[in-house]
XYZ file of C-alpha atoms in Angstrom:
689
model
C -27.905 -3.440 6.219
C -26.362 -5.959 3.793
C -26.731 -9.699 4.360
C -25.430 -12.422 2.122
C -22.252 -13.800 0.631
C -19.695 -12.813 -1.977
C -18.684 -15.735 -4.192
C -15.072 -15.644 -5.357
C -12.991 -18.156 -7.268
C -9.391 -19.266 -7.093
C -9.300 -18.656 -10.834
C -11.521 -17.892 -13.796
C -13.711 -20.620 -15.335
C -13.890 -22.311 -11.961
C -17.678 -22.586 -11.712
C -18.560 -19.483 -9.703
C -21.784 -18.920 -11.634
C -23.012 -22.468 -11.055
C -22.159 -22.303 -7.351
C -23.722 -18.848 -6.984
C -26.904 -20.008 -8.701
C -27.107 -23.185 -6.644
C -26.592 -21.348 -3.364
C -29.158 -18.694 -4.262
C -31.717 -21.371 -5.118
C -30.960 -23.361 -1.968
C -31.136 -20.347 0.356
C -34.460 -19.369 -1.191
C -35.885 -22.893 -0.985
C -34.516 -24.339 2.259
C -33.784 -21.068 4.015
C -37.100 -19.485 3.059
C -35.299 -16.264 2.186
C -35.965 -13.585 -0.365
C -32.689 -13.852 -2.256
C -31.320 -11.280 -4.655
C -28.424 -11.990 -6.998
C -25.819 -9.652 -8.362
C -22.977 -9.809 -10.841
C -21.399 -6.371 -10.348
C -19.222 -6.744 -13.440
C -19.708 -9.102 -16.371
C -17.181 -9.579 -19.144
C -18.308 -11.370 -22.286
C -22.081 -11.273 -22.121
C -25.095 -11.360 -19.834
C -25.544 -15.124 -19.629
C -24.147 -15.356 -16.079
C -26.528 -12.855 -14.469
C -29.523 -14.190 -16.399
C -28.685 -17.699 -15.214
C -28.403 -16.476 -11.618
C -31.750 -14.709 -11.782
C -33.441 -17.747 -13.237
C -32.100 -19.989 -10.478
C -33.776 -17.992 -7.691
C -36.500 -16.307 -9.748
C -35.129 -12.840 -9.103
C -36.534 -10.124 -11.335
C -34.426 -7.091 -10.578
C -33.528 -4.870 -13.532
C -30.111 -5.564 -15.004
C -29.129 -1.969 -14.302
C -28.743 -2.915 -10.650
C -28.229 -6.689 -10.912
C -25.380 -6.219 -13.408
C -24.426 -2.511 -13.389
C -21.210 -2.969 -15.402
C -21.525 -5.092 -18.563
C -18.468 -5.337 -20.815
C -18.343 -7.161 -24.149
C -14.889 -8.732 -24.108
C -14.266 -11.921 -22.033
C -11.195 -10.417 -20.391
C -10.178 -8.927 -17.069
C -12.435 -5.892 -16.439
C -9.560 -3.425 -16.747
C -8.519 -4.832 -20.127
C -12.094 -5.134 -21.396
C -12.864 -1.543 -20.409
C -9.707 -0.236 -22.096
C -10.606 -2.017 -25.344
C -14.107 -0.540 -25.270
C -12.754 2.887 -24.329
C -14.922 3.196 -21.224
C -14.287 3.899 -17.561
C -15.636 1.530 -14.940
C -17.912 3.517 -12.646
C -17.427 2.121 -9.146
C -20.111 4.427 -7.767
C -22.716 2.734 -9.958
C -21.799 -0.598 -8.359
C -22.132 0.845 -4.856
C -25.493 2.414 -5.659
C -26.787 -0.811 -7.205
C -25.626 -2.809 -4.189
C -27.356 -0.383 -1.844
C -30.606 -0.641 -3.796
C -30.540 -4.438 -3.946
C -29.801 -4.631 -0.215
C -32.993 -2.729 0.487
C -35.085 -4.979 -1.762
C -33.935 -8.405 -0.550
C -33.330 -10.224 2.720
C -30.050 -11.590 1.463
C -27.742 -11.294 -1.540
C -25.519 -13.655 -3.463
C -22.869 -11.667 -5.305
C -20.706 -13.346 -7.907
C -17.238 -11.977 -8.540
C -15.456 -11.759 -11.854
C -12.341 -13.795 -12.587
C -9.958 -14.524 -9.728
C -9.700 -12.676 -6.446
C -6.924 -10.313 -7.527
C -8.249 -9.510 -11.010
C -7.878 -5.764 -11.754
C -11.023 -3.684 -12.199
C -9.341 -0.284 -12.556
C -5.712 0.810 -12.343
C -5.843 0.921 -8.545
C -8.859 -1.216 -7.654
C -9.149 -5.001 -7.798
C -11.890 -7.533 -7.135
C -10.575 -8.031 -3.611
C -11.149 -4.312 -2.970
C -14.755 -4.693 -4.101
C -15.164 -7.723 -1.847
C -13.809 -5.744 1.082
C -16.050 -2.785 0.329
C -19.201 -4.922 0.458
C -18.201 -6.154 3.951
C -19.830 -9.513 3.176
C -18.326 -12.883 4.125
C -16.809 -14.838 1.273
C -17.400 -18.311 -0.103
C -14.440 -19.567 -2.135
C -15.050 -21.748 -5.172
C -12.185 -24.039 -6.110
C -11.605 -26.956 -8.452
C -10.508 -30.499 -7.630
C -7.346 -30.869 -9.688
C -3.595 -30.493 -9.511
C -2.705 -26.981 -8.392
C -5.851 -26.603 -6.315
C -4.015 -26.554 -2.981
C -1.629 -23.795 -4.032
C -4.291 -21.614 -5.710
C -6.741 -21.995 -2.841
C -4.205 -21.276 -0.104
C -3.012 -18.163 -1.946
C -6.614 -16.955 -2.258
C -7.234 -17.566 1.435
C -4.027 -15.767 2.377
C -4.964 -12.707 0.298
C -8.438 -12.537 1.840
C -7.170 -12.960 5.385
C -4.633 -10.177 4.917
C -7.538 -7.863 4.205
C -9.466 -9.068 7.242
C -12.208 -10.519 5.028
C -14.312 -13.212 6.685
C -14.393 -16.567 4.879
C -17.621 -18.529 5.399
C -16.506 -21.709 3.675
C -15.195 -23.567 0.644
C -17.079 -25.230 -2.194
C -15.216 -27.491 -4.597
C -16.513 -27.918 -8.124
C -15.733 -31.208 -9.846
C -17.724 -30.297 -12.924
C -14.831 -28.806 -14.893
C -12.125 -31.105 -13.548
C -10.687 -34.002 -15.519
C -8.719 -35.235 -12.512
C -10.782 -37.822 -10.625
C -7.801 -39.348 -8.833
C -5.609 -38.431 -5.891
C -5.780 -34.644 -6.194
C -9.568 -34.671 -6.348
C -9.815 -36.789 -3.224
C -7.032 -35.415 -1.045
C -6.884 -31.719 -1.996
C -10.099 -30.434 -0.388
C -9.590 -32.236 2.926
C -5.974 -31.129 3.169
C -6.984 -27.500 2.579
C -9.636 -27.771 5.287
C -7.097 -29.294 7.667
C -4.480 -26.615 6.994
C -6.802 -23.617 7.187
C -9.658 -24.643 9.448
C -12.114 -23.273 6.876
C -15.089 -25.628 6.515
C -15.963 -27.395 3.276
C -19.607 -26.609 2.564
C -19.825 -29.036 -0.326
C -18.177 -30.826 -3.236
C -20.239 -30.442 -6.409
C -20.236 -33.226 -8.991
C -20.800 -32.635 -12.691
C -24.409 -31.493 -13.185
C -26.247 -33.014 -16.126
C -28.265 -30.968 -18.607
C -26.840 -27.693 -17.258
C -25.904 -24.834 -19.563
C -25.137 -21.354 -18.284
C -25.037 -19.907 -21.794
C -28.290 -21.613 -22.706
C -30.006 -20.772 -19.457
C -30.601 -24.455 -18.645
C -30.589 -25.245 -14.929
C -30.665 -28.999 -15.413
C -30.734 -30.760 -12.066
C -28.856 -27.915 -10.348
C -31.212 -27.696 -7.396
C -31.330 -31.405 -6.628
C -27.531 -31.680 -6.784
C -27.101 -28.762 -4.401
C -29.673 -30.211 -2.002
C -27.575 -33.381 -1.785
C -24.093 -31.889 -1.977
C -24.116 -28.599 -0.060
C -24.748 -27.955 3.620
C -26.191 -24.469 4.040
C -26.830 -24.833 7.783
C -23.541 -23.057 8.666
C -24.483 -20.242 6.292
C -27.924 -19.812 7.796
C -26.388 -19.788 11.266
C -23.841 -17.197 10.181
C -26.530 -15.073 8.568
C -28.509 -15.197 11.773
C -25.559 -13.574 13.489
C -24.783 -11.040 10.774
C -27.375 -8.607 12.054
C -25.325 -8.554 15.214
C -28.196 -7.451 17.464
C -27.518 -10.076 20.116
C -23.770 -9.608 19.863
C -24.138 -5.832 19.964
C -26.213 -5.962 23.129
C -23.640 -8.221 24.747
C -20.774 -5.906 23.818
C -22.740 -2.860 24.940
C -23.314 -4.478 28.325
C -19.609 -5.286 28.719
C -18.573 -1.825 27.568
C -20.708 -0.122 30.190
C -19.506 -2.531 32.851
C -15.759 -2.610 32.148
C -14.565 0.283 29.945
C -13.674 3.760 31.214
C -14.031 6.087 28.216
C -11.945 9.252 27.829
C -13.601 12.661 28.146
C -16.925 10.929 28.863
C -19.444 11.302 31.684
C -20.310 7.687 32.459
C -23.684 8.449 34.037
C -24.844 9.847 30.688
C -23.026 7.188 28.660
C -24.810 4.418 30.537
C -28.187 5.830 29.475
C -27.332 5.936 25.774
C -27.559 3.360 22.999
C -23.888 3.333 22.153
C -22.214 2.932 18.783
C -19.657 0.133 18.639
C -17.413 0.189 15.591
C -16.683 -3.164 13.969
C -14.836 -2.257 10.776
C -13.956 0.499 8.354
C -13.251 0.920 4.678
C -12.323 4.080 2.841
C -13.975 7.110 4.429
C -16.638 4.926 6.059
C -16.773 3.172 9.410
C -19.357 0.495 10.223
C -20.850 -0.457 13.561
C -21.852 -3.846 14.952
C -25.394 -3.351 13.694
C -24.224 -2.831 10.131
C -24.792 0.941 10.032
C -22.215 2.775 7.901
C -21.060 6.288 8.719
C -18.891 8.799 6.934
C -15.874 9.429 9.156
C -16.180 13.192 9.469
C -13.446 13.570 12.058
C -10.906 11.074 10.676
C -11.341 8.991 13.831
C -10.177 11.968 15.877
C -7.854 13.585 13.373
C -5.629 10.585 12.589
C -6.870 8.971 9.377
C -5.327 10.121 6.113
C -5.778 7.469 3.416
C -9.129 6.080 4.514
C -9.652 2.939 6.568
C -8.047 -0.255 5.291
C -5.531 1.584 3.099
C -3.589 -1.267 1.576
C -0.226 0.449 1.312
C -0.022 1.145 5.047
C -1.408 -2.193 6.247
C 0.972 -4.043 3.905
C 3.906 -2.306 5.569
C 2.660 -3.328 9.020
C 2.059 -6.935 7.965
C 5.484 -7.189 6.327
C 7.174 -5.874 9.462
C 5.081 -8.127 11.704
C 6.402 -11.137 9.792
C 9.937 -10.085 10.802
C 9.671 -8.727 14.362
C 7.026 -6.714 16.186
C 9.166 -5.003 18.812
C 12.627 -4.830 20.283
C 13.854 -2.166 22.672
C 15.655 0.960 21.491
C 17.647 0.965 24.738
C 21.166 -0.072 23.820
C 20.328 -1.137 20.270
C 18.740 0.145 17.084
C 16.204 -1.254 14.662
C 15.774 -0.864 10.928
C 12.383 0.928 10.693
C 13.238 3.500 13.392
C 16.490 4.362 11.613
C 14.882 4.632 8.183
C 11.985 6.695 9.523
C 14.283 9.094 11.369
C 16.190 9.758 8.138
C 12.942 10.301 6.220
C 11.512 12.684 8.803
C 14.648 14.816 8.761
C 14.257 15.043 4.980
C 10.605 16.186 4.972
C 10.348 18.399 8.068
C 11.398 22.075 8.314
C 15.108 22.634 7.879
C 17.200 22.371 11.035
C 15.283 19.579 12.751
C 17.991 16.939 12.603
C 17.357 14.598 15.521
C 14.395 12.267 16.144
C 13.177 11.039 19.530
C 10.354 8.471 19.569
C 7.441 8.017 21.957
C 3.843 6.786 21.865
C 1.342 9.646 21.497
C 0.963 13.408 21.381
C 1.099 13.926 25.135
C 4.311 11.939 25.525
C 5.853 13.794 22.577
C 5.115 17.116 24.304
C 6.403 15.783 27.624
C 9.694 14.888 25.944
C 9.844 18.338 24.320
C 9.390 20.115 27.670
C 12.107 18.072 29.329
C 14.453 18.585 26.386
C 13.949 22.350 26.513
C 14.380 22.481 30.285
C 17.488 20.295 30.377
C 19.028 22.046 27.373
C 19.484 25.256 29.344
C 20.654 23.393 32.432
C 23.245 21.424 30.439
C 24.581 24.598 28.860
C 24.937 26.347 32.212
C 26.068 23.483 34.396
C 22.714 23.480 36.150
C 22.786 27.190 36.962
C 20.353 28.597 34.393
C 17.204 30.386 35.551
C 15.472 29.570 32.259
C 12.941 27.174 33.713
C 9.551 28.596 32.746
C 7.324 28.067 29.734
C 4.976 30.326 27.799
C 1.799 28.972 26.207
C -1.286 30.517 24.666
C -4.685 30.846 26.269
C -7.203 28.196 25.124
C -4.300 25.923 24.169
C -4.128 22.173 24.612
C -0.991 20.068 24.507
C -2.012 16.764 26.074
C -3.001 15.071 29.305
C 0.259 14.123 30.999
C 1.188 16.446 33.864
C 3.768 18.501 32.011
C 1.432 18.908 29.034
C -1.481 19.724 31.339
C 0.614 22.441 32.990
C 0.739 24.211 29.630
C -2.957 23.860 28.896
C -5.163 26.896 28.621
C -8.591 25.218 28.791
C -9.749 25.334 32.433
C -12.488 22.731 31.917
C -9.839 20.096 31.216
C -7.071 21.222 33.525
C -8.434 23.121 36.553
C -8.861 20.066 38.770
C -5.175 19.116 38.392
C -3.836 22.564 39.236
C -2.056 21.495 42.422
C -0.110 18.848 40.484
C 1.117 21.240 37.815
C 3.876 23.820 37.466
C 3.000 27.441 36.688
C 3.283 28.497 33.095
C 3.131 32.009 31.663
C -0.061 32.546 29.641
C -0.231 34.752 26.558
C -3.342 35.902 24.665
C -4.536 33.591 21.915
C -4.905 35.060 18.397
C -8.657 34.370 18.559
C -9.861 36.929 16.040
C -13.577 36.146 16.397
C -13.400 36.791 20.143
C -10.273 38.914 20.396
C -9.090 38.996 24.036
C -7.742 42.506 23.358
C -11.073 43.711 21.888
C -9.463 44.568 18.563
C -10.269 43.722 14.959
C -8.042 42.027 12.422
C -6.298 43.161 10.235
C -6.386 46.730 11.580
C -4.990 45.413 14.887
C -1.622 44.771 13.215
C -1.224 41.572 15.239
C -1.390 43.329 18.602
C -1.628 39.884 20.230
C 1.883 39.163 18.921
C 3.051 42.474 20.362
C 1.586 41.459 23.703
C 3.418 38.129 23.478
C 6.670 39.983 22.871
C 6.066 42.151 25.928
C 5.534 39.049 28.064
C 8.691 37.338 26.820
C 10.837 40.471 26.912
C 9.892 41.085 30.520
C 10.887 37.602 31.712
C 13.383 36.482 29.062
C 16.010 35.359 31.580
C 13.560 32.918 33.148
C 11.821 31.540 30.044
C 13.068 28.276 28.565
C 10.594 28.021 25.682
C 7.254 28.914 24.227
C 5.044 26.109 22.960
C 2.541 26.813 20.216
C 0.162 24.895 17.981
C 1.170 26.404 14.621
C -1.616 27.964 12.520
C -4.510 26.322 14.375
C -5.357 25.731 18.010
C -7.327 22.584 17.301
C -8.762 21.454 20.668
C -9.418 25.082 21.589
C -12.091 25.115 18.884
C -10.139 25.333 15.600
C -8.845 28.818 16.357
C -7.065 29.825 13.166
C -4.153 32.207 13.543
C -3.959 35.224 11.213
C -1.313 35.197 8.524
C 2.071 36.302 9.812
C 1.424 35.446 13.466
C 3.554 32.302 13.390
C 6.408 34.203 11.745
C 6.238 36.872 14.464
C 6.390 34.222 17.175
C 9.565 32.790 15.657
C 11.137 36.231 15.334
C 10.357 36.973 18.990
C 11.890 33.704 20.235
C 15.092 34.328 18.308
C 15.287 37.949 19.482
C 15.031 37.039 23.170
C 16.936 33.722 23.096
C 13.909 31.559 23.909
C 13.314 28.141 22.360
C 10.281 27.588 20.138
C 8.382 24.301 20.427
C 5.946 23.716 17.570
C 3.241 21.252 18.598
C 2.230 19.728 15.253
C 0.550 16.692 16.820
C -2.857 17.583 15.368
C -1.950 19.736 12.364
C 0.975 17.793 10.919
C 0.956 15.363 7.989
C -1.047 17.359 5.517
C -4.076 18.571 7.431
C -3.394 22.253 6.675
C -2.542 21.771 2.995
C 1.202 21.340 3.485
C 2.981 18.422 5.093
C 3.582 20.516 8.219
C 1.858 23.708 9.324
C 5.163 25.502 9.992
C 5.969 25.210 6.292
C 3.217 27.690 5.366
C 5.360 30.503 6.767
C 8.763 28.847 6.316
C 9.254 28.624 10.065
C 11.818 26.218 11.515
C 11.267 25.695 15.253
C 13.892 24.431 17.676
C 11.729 21.478 18.679
C 8.690 19.979 16.953
C 6.232 17.336 18.102
C 4.069 15.116 15.898
C 1.728 12.155 16.229
C -1.904 11.528 15.081
C -1.451 11.409 11.287
C 2.091 10.040 11.477
C 0.955 6.466 10.808
C -2.140 7.353 8.811
C -4.370 6.320 11.710
C -3.096 2.765 12.070
C -0.615 2.502 14.966
C 0.281 4.569 18.052
C 3.486 6.512 17.429
C 4.838 9.950 18.247
C 8.000 11.886 17.529
C 9.805 14.821 19.113
C 12.349 16.373 16.752
C 15.091 18.749 17.785
C 17.859 20.769 16.191
C 21.440 19.558 16.184
C 22.277 22.466 18.490
C 19.893 21.179 21.144
C 21.062 17.588 20.705
C 24.690 18.644 21.097
C 23.963 20.087 24.529
C 23.196 16.551 25.724
C 26.537 15.082 24.613
C 29.543 14.721 26.854
C 31.232 12.317 29.232
C 28.893 9.950 31.058
C 30.061 11.364 34.365
C 28.787 14.793 33.288
C 25.209 13.440 33.501
C 24.090 15.353 30.426
C 22.220 12.304 29.098
C 18.537 12.698 28.348
C 17.222 10.197 30.876
C 13.831 9.776 29.307
C 12.126 7.048 27.289
C 9.319 4.532 27.042
C 9.067 0.781 26.729
C 7.795 0.990 23.158
C 10.072 3.839 22.069
C 10.869 3.327 18.374
C 8.515 0.352 18.044
C 9.098 -1.363 14.703
C 5.442 -1.747 13.768
C 4.693 1.920 14.386
C 7.765 3.061 12.477
C 7.000 0.712 9.576
C 3.449 2.063 9.471
C 4.762 5.634 9.362
C 7.205 4.861 6.559
C 4.415 3.246 4.539
C 2.114 6.178 5.300
C 4.635 8.733 4.016
C 5.411 6.588 0.976
C 1.706 6.351 0.135
C 1.260 10.109 0.597
C 4.074 10.731 -1.862
C 3.006 8.047 -4.324
C -0.606 9.253 -4.446
C 0.361 12.948 -4.342
C -1.957 13.466 -1.395
C -0.719 16.972 -0.563
C -0.771 18.138 -4.188
C -4.310 16.809 -4.672
C -5.631 18.687 -1.648
C -5.783 22.105 -3.278
C -8.992 21.412 -5.195
C -10.525 19.638 -2.216
C -9.768 22.580 0.060
C -11.448 24.892 -2.451
C -14.419 22.528 -2.662
C -14.857 22.611 1.113
C -14.553 26.416 1.162
C -17.215 26.729 -1.528
C -19.552 24.366 0.330
C -19.109 26.324 3.566
C -20.438 29.560 2.089
C -24.045 28.468 2.591
C -23.425 27.946 6.326
C -23.118 31.708 6.830
C -26.837 31.981 6.128
C -27.758 29.817 9.106
C -28.989 32.056 11.932
C -26.885 30.394 14.629
C -23.576 30.157 12.813
C -21.325 32.830 14.288
C -17.959 32.078 12.730
C -16.625 29.698 10.089
C -12.932 28.895 10.353
C -11.018 26.829 7.806
C -7.389 26.010 7.212
C -6.705 23.277 4.716
C -9.041 20.376 5.414
C -9.723 21.477 8.985
C -12.978 23.296 9.694
C -14.491 24.777 12.843
C -18.002 26.248 12.889
C -18.782 28.211 16.041
C -22.460 28.296 16.989
C -24.054 31.201 18.862
C -27.507 32.079 20.140
C -27.212 35.627 18.818
C -25.102 36.289 15.732
C -24.807 40.048 16.276
C -23.809 39.803 19.937
C -21.784 36.593 19.446
C -23.609 35.144 22.449
C -22.359 31.620 23.131
C -24.733 28.764 23.844
C -24.927 27.884 27.556
C -22.989 24.704 28.338
C -26.133 22.881 29.453
C -27.630 23.068 25.944
C -24.819 20.812 24.669
C -25.408 22.293 21.250
C -22.345 20.648 19.726
C -23.567 17.242 20.852
C -26.994 17.969 19.387
C -25.397 18.647 16.021
C -23.298 15.491 16.256
C -26.442 13.484 17.028
C -28.244 14.894 13.998
C -25.223 14.217 11.808
C -25.093 10.626 12.997
C -28.768 10.160 12.139
C -27.871 11.278 8.625
C -24.882 8.952 8.315
C -21.801 10.846 9.512
C -19.705 10.796 12.680
C -18.283 14.079 13.975
C -17.146 15.140 17.435
C -17.629 18.767 18.485
C -15.742 20.719 21.106
C -18.186 22.786 23.121
C -20.124 25.070 20.764
C -17.767 24.438 17.867
C -18.670 21.849 15.248
C -15.414 20.354 13.985
C -14.985 18.775 10.565
C -11.729 16.976 9.758
C -12.290 14.452 6.926
C -9.702 11.918 5.726
C -7.366 13.593 3.250
C -8.248 11.132 0.481
C -11.966 11.976 0.603
C -13.287 12.500 -2.913
C -15.061 15.708 -3.894
C -18.378 13.820 -3.923
C -17.718 12.456 -0.436
C -16.801 15.927 0.801
C -20.019 17.284 -0.681
C -22.032 14.589 1.114
C -20.283 15.379 4.392
C -20.763 19.128 4.214
C -24.410 18.659 3.174
C -24.999 16.446 6.202
C -23.267 18.945 8.470
C -25.391 21.788 7.102
C -28.643 19.907 7.687
C -27.501 18.752 11.125
C -26.728 22.307 12.276
C -29.975 23.594 10.810
C -32.016 20.946 12.639
C -30.124 21.029 15.945
C -30.452 24.804 16.360
C -34.235 24.883 15.887
C -35.275 25.113 19.517
């Protein structure tokens, strides 16, 4: 893992190179460490990196110590444009990885100020965040120092970047009066960030000439590295990890987890994330192959979404939606009506997928009762076999996965099951497409027979995700909608897992131009940042709840955090970022890339079926490909694959014998290739027994 510090300045020409060199030399001498130095990007020559290497006697090739070298002494973006070159961020990441393996610790010097642009959409602060190293800020002792330093600190803190300390450089400052004396101490008082040292002018020093002068002796006298050494001792996190692991096993009750097995394992504890990677408390980085359970869209730490949350937090975090409105919930409701299938005109807020489904069930039930004055027999619900709609009691009643729901049977109401369109294991023993969607015919028979008693059918459109990524054949969703209209039954589309781009369109229903009566959504609604859920309904359904108060047609349902401002602000920012970055439009090539990569999986002897829709993939493993024989539950084959994937640097979570792959939508083609390669090798290794 990486250890070390990233040196940033409040401005350019602030003395970062001198401070970086002095710290590297001091850590090598007093800390007894093997120190590597890096200048990821240089603008205007190689003198800085050569000076750094000389200070700590590092001898790494410039190709990794200074992977990007630009001629012009300008901001990297401007310098690169003048030279007509593109800055290759991957080369920086590869160089950093190589240096981290060669040295105990690294000193990395930034370029320019903290916010200096490197590419059109990537600044120095992004690079700092990507390294996950704590920062040391270099500032001057002159007028303006307080403002520049506080702004730098504020920017870093907004990104959640740890600040190890401040070093003030007097070498380039002409002000030896009040500002030089009072500025540093006032900054320390206001921020609580320790001053590690104040560096006087160093005689006989020349960065351009490669002259160290009395750099080392000045740093010995002026800089206290004890706090840095202490911090570095904790960076590995082994002691902290063990402590957290002990507390986790003692206090936390994990969902869908057998604690007796959990207690025997060395558990992974996530500390941070950036882009498509998450990092644990031991510094191990993993590709997030399941989007942190199907929620992440833009990658972790996406600035556009977090900025929206921070801006809202500065105004108000929460006020009730009972008896009053709030700005983000109003704006989000309007936006959702604009982007969802036509006819969904009303927005009801809740907290997660289960509560969204619970609201949908109660809406559908009460709708018929309100229309009939409480006399309607339409009180039952139809759902598909192997379906999953959540863990609250109403949602559990609709579930078709006995493993999850059997134990709660006595608490639940009876639903009406219908065969799932599971083409690989057709419950009707037919073959698609020659079956002509016989499963839809069977659904129609079920609804026609009991139409007077059925309030609604609930369906996960296109894909039954928790059932094992069961992809529905083309036209099935359209048939379901036709059947519900024909027999006067409401259609509830549960888009909790498949909404917000996962299938290649913003919502799965849009693939077949289906407009349901009610639609639920959550997971990707905030881009994986805040809990929020929505149940949308048609104006016709909403109208059935209006009337005089004495009529008791009100929808008496809600939650404490209904319409929470932070969640709604996060969702608005998420949608804005999706539109700005053309996330949906850019998925087409990625979907094709995944499909191409999956072709090789068919050659693996234990891969029975490969199912893909958009950027959702399910790979069903079998012991016998010809007979489609499933693995016995005790083999835990899915978990074996997940374990092998983790060893190779990717987190996935299977469901039974199905390996599920749901990457963040912004994953690059190279990242998708890495993920599918890891998945291939993991399946190959896990099935060799």
